[in-house]
Tab-separated table of N, CA and C in Angstrom:
chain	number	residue	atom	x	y	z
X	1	UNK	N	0.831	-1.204	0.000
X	1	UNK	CA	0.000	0.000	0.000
X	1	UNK	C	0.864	1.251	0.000
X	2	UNK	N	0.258	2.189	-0.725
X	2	UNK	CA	0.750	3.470	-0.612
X	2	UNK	C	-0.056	4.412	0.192
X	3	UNK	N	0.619	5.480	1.323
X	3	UNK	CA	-0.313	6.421	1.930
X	3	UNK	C	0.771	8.217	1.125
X	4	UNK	N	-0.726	8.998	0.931
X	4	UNK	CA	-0.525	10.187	0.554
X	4	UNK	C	-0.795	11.045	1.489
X	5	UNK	N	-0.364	11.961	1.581
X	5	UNK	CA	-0.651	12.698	2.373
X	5	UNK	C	-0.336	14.029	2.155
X	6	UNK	N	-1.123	15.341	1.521
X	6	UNK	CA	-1.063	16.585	1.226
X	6	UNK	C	-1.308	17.473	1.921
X	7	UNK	N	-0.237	18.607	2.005
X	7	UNK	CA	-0.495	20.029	2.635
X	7	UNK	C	0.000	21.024	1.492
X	8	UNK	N	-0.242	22.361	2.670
X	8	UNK	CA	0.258	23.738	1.555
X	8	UNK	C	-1.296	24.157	0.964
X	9	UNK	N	-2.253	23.796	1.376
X	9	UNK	CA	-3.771	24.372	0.608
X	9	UNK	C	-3.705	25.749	1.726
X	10	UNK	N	-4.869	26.196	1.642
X	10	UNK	CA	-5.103	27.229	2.438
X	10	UNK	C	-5.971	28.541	1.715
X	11	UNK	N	-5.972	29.479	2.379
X	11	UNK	CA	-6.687	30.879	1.578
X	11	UNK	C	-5.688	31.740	0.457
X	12	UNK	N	-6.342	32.071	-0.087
X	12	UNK	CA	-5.355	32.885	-1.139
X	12	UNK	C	-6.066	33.707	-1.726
X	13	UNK	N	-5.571	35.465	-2.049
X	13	UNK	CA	-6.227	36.395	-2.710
X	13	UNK	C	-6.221	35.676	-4.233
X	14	UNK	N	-7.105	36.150	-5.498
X	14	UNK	CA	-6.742	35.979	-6.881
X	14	UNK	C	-5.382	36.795	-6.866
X	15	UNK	N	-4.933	35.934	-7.761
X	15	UNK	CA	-3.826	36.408	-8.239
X	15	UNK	C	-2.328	35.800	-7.751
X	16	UNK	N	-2.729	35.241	-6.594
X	16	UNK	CA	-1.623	34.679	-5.796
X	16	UNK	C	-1.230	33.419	-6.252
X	17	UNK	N	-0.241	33.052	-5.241
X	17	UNK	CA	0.324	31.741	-5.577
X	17	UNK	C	0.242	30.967	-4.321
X	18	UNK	N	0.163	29.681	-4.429
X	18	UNK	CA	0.826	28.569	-3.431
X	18	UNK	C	1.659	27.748	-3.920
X	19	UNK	N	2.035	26.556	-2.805
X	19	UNK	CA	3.050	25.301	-3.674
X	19	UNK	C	2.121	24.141	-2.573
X	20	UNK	N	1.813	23.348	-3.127
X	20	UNK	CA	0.974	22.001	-2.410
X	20	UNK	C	1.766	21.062	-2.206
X	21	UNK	N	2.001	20.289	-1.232
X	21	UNK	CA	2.896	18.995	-1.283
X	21	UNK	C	2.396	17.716	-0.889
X	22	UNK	N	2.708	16.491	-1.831
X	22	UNK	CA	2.256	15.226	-1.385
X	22	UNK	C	3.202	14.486	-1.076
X	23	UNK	N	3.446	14.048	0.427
X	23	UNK	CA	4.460	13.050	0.641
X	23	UNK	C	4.019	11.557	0.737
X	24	UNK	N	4.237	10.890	0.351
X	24	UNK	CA	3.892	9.321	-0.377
X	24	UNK	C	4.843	8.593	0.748
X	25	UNK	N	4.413	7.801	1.416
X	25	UNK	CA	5.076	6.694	2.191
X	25	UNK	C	4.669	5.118	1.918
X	26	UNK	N	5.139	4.255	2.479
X	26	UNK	CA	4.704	2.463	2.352
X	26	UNK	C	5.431	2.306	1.052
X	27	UNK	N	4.941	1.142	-0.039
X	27	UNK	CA	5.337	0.525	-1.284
X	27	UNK	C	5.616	1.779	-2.592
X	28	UNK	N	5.913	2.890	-2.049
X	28	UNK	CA	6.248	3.965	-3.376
X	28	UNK	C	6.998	3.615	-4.682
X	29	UNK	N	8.090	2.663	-4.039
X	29	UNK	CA	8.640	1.785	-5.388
X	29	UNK	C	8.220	1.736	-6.856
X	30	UNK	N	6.794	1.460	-6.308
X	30	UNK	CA	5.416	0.648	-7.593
X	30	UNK	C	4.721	1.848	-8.178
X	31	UNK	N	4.739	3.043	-7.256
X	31	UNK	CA	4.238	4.231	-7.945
X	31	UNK	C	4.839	4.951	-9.197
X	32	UNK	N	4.207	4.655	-10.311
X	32	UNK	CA	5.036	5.110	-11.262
X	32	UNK	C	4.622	6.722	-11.901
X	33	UNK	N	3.130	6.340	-11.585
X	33	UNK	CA	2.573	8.323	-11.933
X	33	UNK	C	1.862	8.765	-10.751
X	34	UNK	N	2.109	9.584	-10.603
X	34	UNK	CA	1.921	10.671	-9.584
X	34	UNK	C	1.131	12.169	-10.063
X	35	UNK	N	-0.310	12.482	-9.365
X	35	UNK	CA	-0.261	13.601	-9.698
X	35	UNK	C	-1.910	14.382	-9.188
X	36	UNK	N	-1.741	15.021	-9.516
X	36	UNK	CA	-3.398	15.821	-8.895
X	36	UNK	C	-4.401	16.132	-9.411
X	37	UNK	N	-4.848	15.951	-9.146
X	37	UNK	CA	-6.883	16.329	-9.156
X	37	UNK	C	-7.801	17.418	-8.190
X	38	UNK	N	-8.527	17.909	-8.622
X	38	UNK	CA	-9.205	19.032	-7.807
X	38	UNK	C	-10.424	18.649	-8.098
X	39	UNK	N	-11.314	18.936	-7.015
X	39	UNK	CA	-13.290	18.898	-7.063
X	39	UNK	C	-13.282	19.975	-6.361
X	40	UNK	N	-13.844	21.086	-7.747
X	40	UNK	CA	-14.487	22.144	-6.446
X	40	UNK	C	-15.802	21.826	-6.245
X	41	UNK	N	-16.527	23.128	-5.462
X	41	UNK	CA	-17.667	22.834	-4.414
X	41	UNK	C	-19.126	22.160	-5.562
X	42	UNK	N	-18.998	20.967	-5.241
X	42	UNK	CA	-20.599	20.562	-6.431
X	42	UNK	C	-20.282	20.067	-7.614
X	43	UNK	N	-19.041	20.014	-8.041
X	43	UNK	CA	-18.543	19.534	-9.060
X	43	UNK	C	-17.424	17.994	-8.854
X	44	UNK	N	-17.558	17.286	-10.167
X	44	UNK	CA	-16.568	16.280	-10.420
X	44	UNK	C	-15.393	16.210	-10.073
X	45	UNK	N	-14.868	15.242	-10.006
X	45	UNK	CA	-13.257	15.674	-9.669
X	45	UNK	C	-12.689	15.265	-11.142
X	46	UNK	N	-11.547	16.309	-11.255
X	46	UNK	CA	-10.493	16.630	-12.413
X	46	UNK	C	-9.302	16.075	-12.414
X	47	UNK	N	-9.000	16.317	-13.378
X	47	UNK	CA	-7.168	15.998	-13.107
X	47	UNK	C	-6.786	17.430	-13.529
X	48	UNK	N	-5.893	17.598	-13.055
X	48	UNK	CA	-4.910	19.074	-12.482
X	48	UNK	C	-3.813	18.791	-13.443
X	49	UNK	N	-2.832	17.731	-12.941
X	49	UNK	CA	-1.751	17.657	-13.555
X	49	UNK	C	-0.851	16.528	-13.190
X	50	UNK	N	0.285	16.095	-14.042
X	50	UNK	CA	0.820	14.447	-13.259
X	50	UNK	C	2.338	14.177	-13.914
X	51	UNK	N	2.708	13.018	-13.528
X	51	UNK	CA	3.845	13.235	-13.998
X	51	UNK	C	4.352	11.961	-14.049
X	52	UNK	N	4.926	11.296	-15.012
X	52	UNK	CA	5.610	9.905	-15.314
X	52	UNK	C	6.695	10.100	-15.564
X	53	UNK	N	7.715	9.350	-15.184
X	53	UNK	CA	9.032	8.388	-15.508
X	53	UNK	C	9.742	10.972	-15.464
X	54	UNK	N	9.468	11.485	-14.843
X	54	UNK	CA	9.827	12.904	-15.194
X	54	UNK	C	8.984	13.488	-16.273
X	55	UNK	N	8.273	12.765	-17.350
X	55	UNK	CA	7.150	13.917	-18.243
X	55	UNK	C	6.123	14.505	-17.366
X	56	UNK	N	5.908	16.265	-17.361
X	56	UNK	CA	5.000	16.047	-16.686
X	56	UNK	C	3.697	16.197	-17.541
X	57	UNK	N	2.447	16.591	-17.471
X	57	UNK	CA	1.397	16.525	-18.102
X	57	UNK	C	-0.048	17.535	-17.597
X	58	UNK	N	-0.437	18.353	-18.039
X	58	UNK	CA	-1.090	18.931	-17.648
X	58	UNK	C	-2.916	19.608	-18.145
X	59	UNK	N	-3.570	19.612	-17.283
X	59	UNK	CA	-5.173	20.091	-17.774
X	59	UNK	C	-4.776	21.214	-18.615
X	60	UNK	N	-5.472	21.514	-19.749
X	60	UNK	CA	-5.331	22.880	-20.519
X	60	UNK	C	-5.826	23.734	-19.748
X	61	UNK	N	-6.383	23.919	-18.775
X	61	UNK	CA	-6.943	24.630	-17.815
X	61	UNK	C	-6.143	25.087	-17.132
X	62	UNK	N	-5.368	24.557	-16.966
X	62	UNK	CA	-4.249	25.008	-15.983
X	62	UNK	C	-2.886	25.369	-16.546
X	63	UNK	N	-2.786	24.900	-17.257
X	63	UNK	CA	-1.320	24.305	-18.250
X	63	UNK	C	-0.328	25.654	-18.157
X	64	UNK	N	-0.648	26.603	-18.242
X	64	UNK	CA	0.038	27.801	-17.954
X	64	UNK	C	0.518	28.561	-16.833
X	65	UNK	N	-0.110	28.155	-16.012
X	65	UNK	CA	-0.524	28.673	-14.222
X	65	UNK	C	0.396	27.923	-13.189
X	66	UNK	N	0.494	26.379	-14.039
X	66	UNK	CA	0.556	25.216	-12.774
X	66	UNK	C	1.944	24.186	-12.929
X	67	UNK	N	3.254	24.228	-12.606
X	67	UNK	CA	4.132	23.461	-12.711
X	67	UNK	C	4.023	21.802	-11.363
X	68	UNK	N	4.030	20.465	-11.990
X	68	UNK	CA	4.331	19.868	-11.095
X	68	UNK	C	6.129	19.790	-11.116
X	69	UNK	N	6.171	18.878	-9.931
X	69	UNK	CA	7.459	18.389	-9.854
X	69	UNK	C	7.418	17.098	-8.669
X	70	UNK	N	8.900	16.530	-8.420
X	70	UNK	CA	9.026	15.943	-7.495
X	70	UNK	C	10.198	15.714	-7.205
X	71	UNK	N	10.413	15.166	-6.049
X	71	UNK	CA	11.712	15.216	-4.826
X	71	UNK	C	11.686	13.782	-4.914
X	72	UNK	N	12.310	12.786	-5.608
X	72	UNK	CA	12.511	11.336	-5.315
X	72	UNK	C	13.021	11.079	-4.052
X	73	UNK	N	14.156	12.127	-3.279
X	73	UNK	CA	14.738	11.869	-2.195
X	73	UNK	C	13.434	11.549	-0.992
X	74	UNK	N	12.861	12.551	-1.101
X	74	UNK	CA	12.060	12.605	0.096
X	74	UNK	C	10.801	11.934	-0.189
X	75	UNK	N	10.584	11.475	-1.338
X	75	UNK	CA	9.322	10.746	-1.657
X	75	UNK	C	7.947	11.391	-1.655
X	76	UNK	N	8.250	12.689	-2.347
X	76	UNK	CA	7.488	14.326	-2.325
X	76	UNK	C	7.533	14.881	-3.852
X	77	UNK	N	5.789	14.700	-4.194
X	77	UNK	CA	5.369	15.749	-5.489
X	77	UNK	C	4.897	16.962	-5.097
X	78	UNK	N	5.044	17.874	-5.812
X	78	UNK	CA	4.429	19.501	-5.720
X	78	UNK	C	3.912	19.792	-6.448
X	79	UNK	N	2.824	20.833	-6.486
X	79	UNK	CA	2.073	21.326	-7.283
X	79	UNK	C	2.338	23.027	-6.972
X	80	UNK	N	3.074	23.596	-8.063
X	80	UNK	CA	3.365	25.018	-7.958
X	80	UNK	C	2.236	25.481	-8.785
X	81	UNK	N	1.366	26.496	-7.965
X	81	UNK	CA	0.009	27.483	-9.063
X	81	UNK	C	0.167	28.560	-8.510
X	82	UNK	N	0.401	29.344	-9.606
X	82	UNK	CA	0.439	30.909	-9.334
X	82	UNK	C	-0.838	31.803	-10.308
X	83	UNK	N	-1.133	32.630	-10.664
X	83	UNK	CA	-2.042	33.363	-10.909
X	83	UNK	C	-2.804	32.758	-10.860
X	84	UNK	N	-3.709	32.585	-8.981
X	84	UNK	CA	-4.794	31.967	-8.901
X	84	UNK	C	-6.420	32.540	-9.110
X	85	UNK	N	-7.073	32.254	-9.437
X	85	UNK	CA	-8.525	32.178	-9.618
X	85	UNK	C	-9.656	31.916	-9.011
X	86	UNK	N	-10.823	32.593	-8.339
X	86	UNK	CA	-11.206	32.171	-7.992
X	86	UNK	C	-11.958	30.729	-8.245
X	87	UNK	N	-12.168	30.730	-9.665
X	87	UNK	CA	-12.465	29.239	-9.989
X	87	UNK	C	-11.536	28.172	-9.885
X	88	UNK	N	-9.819	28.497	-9.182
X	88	UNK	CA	-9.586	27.430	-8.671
X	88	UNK	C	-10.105	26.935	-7.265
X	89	UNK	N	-10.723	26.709	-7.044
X	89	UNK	CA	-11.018	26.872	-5.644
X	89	UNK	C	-11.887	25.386	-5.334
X	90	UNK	N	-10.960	24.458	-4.686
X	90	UNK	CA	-11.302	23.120	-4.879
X	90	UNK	C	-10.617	22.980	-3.634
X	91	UNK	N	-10.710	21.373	-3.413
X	91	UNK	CA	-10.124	20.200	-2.683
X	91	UNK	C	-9.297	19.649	-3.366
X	92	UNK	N	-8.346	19.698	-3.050
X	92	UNK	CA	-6.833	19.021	-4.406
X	92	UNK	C	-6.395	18.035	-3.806
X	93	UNK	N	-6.510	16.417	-4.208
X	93	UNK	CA	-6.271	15.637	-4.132
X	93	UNK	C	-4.396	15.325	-4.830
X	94	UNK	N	-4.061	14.290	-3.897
X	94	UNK	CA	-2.677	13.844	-4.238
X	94	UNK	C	-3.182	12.317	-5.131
X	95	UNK	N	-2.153	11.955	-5.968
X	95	UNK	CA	-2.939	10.217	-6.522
X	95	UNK	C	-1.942	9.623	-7.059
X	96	UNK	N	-1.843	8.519	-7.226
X	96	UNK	CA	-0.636	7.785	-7.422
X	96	UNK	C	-1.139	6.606	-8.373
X	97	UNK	N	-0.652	5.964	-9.427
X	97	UNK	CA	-0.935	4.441	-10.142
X	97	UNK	C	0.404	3.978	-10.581
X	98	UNK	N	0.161	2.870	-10.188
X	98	UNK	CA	0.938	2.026	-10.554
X	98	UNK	C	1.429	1.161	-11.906
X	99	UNK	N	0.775	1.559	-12.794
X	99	UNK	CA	1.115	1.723	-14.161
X	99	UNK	C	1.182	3.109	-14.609
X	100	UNK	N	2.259	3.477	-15.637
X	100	UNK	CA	1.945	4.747	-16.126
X	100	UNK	C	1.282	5.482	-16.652
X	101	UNK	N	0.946	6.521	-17.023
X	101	UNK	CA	0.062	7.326	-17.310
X	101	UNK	C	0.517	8.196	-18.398
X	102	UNK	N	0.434	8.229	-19.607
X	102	UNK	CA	1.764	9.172	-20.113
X	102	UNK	C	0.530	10.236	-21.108
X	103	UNK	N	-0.524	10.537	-21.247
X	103	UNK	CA	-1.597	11.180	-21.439
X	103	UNK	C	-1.790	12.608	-21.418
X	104	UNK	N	-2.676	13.552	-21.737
X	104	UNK	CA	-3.136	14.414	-21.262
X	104	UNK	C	-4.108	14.634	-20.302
X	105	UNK	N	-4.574	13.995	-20.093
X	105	UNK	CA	-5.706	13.775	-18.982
X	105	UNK	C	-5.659	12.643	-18.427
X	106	UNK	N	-5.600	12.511	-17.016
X	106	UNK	CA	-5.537	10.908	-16.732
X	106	UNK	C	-7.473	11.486	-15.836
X	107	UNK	N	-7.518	9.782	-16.073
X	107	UNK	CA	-8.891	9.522	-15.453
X	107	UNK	C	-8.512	9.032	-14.309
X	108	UNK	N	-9.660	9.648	-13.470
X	108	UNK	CA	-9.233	9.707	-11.799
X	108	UNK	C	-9.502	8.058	-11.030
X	109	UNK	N	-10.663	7.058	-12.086
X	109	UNK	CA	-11.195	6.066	-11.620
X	109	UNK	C	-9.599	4.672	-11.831
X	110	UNK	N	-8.379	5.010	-12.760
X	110	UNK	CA	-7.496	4.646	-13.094
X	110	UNK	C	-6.413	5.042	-11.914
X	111	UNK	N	-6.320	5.619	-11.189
X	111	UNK	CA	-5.498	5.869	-10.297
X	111	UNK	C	-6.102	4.695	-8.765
X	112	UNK	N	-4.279	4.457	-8.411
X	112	UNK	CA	-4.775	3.380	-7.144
X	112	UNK	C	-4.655	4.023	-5.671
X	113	UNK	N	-4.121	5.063	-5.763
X	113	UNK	CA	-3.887	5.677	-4.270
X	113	UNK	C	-4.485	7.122	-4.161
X	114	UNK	N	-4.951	7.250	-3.033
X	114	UNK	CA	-5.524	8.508	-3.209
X	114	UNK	C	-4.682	9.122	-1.761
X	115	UNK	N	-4.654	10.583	-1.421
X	115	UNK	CA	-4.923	11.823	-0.310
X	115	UNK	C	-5.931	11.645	-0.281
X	116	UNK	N	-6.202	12.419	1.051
X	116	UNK	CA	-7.259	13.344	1.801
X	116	UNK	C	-7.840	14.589	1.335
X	117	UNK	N	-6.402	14.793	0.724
X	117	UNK	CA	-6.660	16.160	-0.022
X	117	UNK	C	-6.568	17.349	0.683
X	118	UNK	N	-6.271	18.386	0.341
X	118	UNK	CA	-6.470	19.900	0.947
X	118	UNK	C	-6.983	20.870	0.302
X	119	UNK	N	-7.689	22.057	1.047
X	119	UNK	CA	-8.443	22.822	0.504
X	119	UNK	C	-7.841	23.630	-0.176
X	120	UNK	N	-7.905	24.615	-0.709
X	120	UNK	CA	-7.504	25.664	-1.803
X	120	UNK	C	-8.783	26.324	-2.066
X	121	UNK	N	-9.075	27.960	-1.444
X	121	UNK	CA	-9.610	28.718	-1.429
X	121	UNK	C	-9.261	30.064	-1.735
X	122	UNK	N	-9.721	30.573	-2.909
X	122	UNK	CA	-9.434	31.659	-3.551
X	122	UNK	C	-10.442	32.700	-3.556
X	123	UNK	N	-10.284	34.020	-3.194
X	123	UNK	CA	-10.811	34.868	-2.755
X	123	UNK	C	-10.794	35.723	-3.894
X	124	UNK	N	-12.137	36.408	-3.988
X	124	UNK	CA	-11.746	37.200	-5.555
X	124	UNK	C	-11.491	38.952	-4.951
């Protein structure tokens, strides 16, 4: 098993930035894509953005706004978003599968590990 676990959400004026972090513990080995999803309030959950073998991959929605990355050392992905929106304004999930993902959109029902997620609230 893999456990996720995300921080770095919080309040934010438009326009601002945060950096989100998912630290991944247990069988990470097997995790080969890594990456995020958001449901804001009443809506589906998305994919944000992800990242295989180092490609990363991103929602056109975001694609300009939103760099991932990751720290192999520490067993830690990030999600850098800057000129935020109030329509970002979700629950951002961390997610992990164990086969790759090498896509523009990964589907969220294809991923095996999930976060808790953290909020991300944008203030207009």
């Amino acid at each position: 098993q893999v456990q996720l676990v995300e921080s770095g959400g919080g309040l934010v004026q438009a326009g601002g930035s945060l950096r989100l972090s998912c630290a991944a513990s247990g069988r990470t080995f097997s995790t080969v894509s890594m990456g995020w999803f958001r449901q804001p309030p009443g809506k589906e959950r998305e994919f944000v953005a992800g990242l295989t073998g180092g490609n990363p991959y991103y929602a056109d929605s975001v694609k300009a706004r939103v760099t991932i990355s990751r720290d192999n050392a520490k067993n830690t992905v990030y999600l850098q978003m800057n000129s935020l929106k109030p329509e970002d304004t979700a629950v951002y999930h961390c997610a992990a599968a164990d086969i790759p993902w090498a896509t523009m959109a990964w589907p969220a029902e294809a991923m095996d590990y999930w976060g808790e997620g953290t909020l991300v609230t944008v203030s207009s």
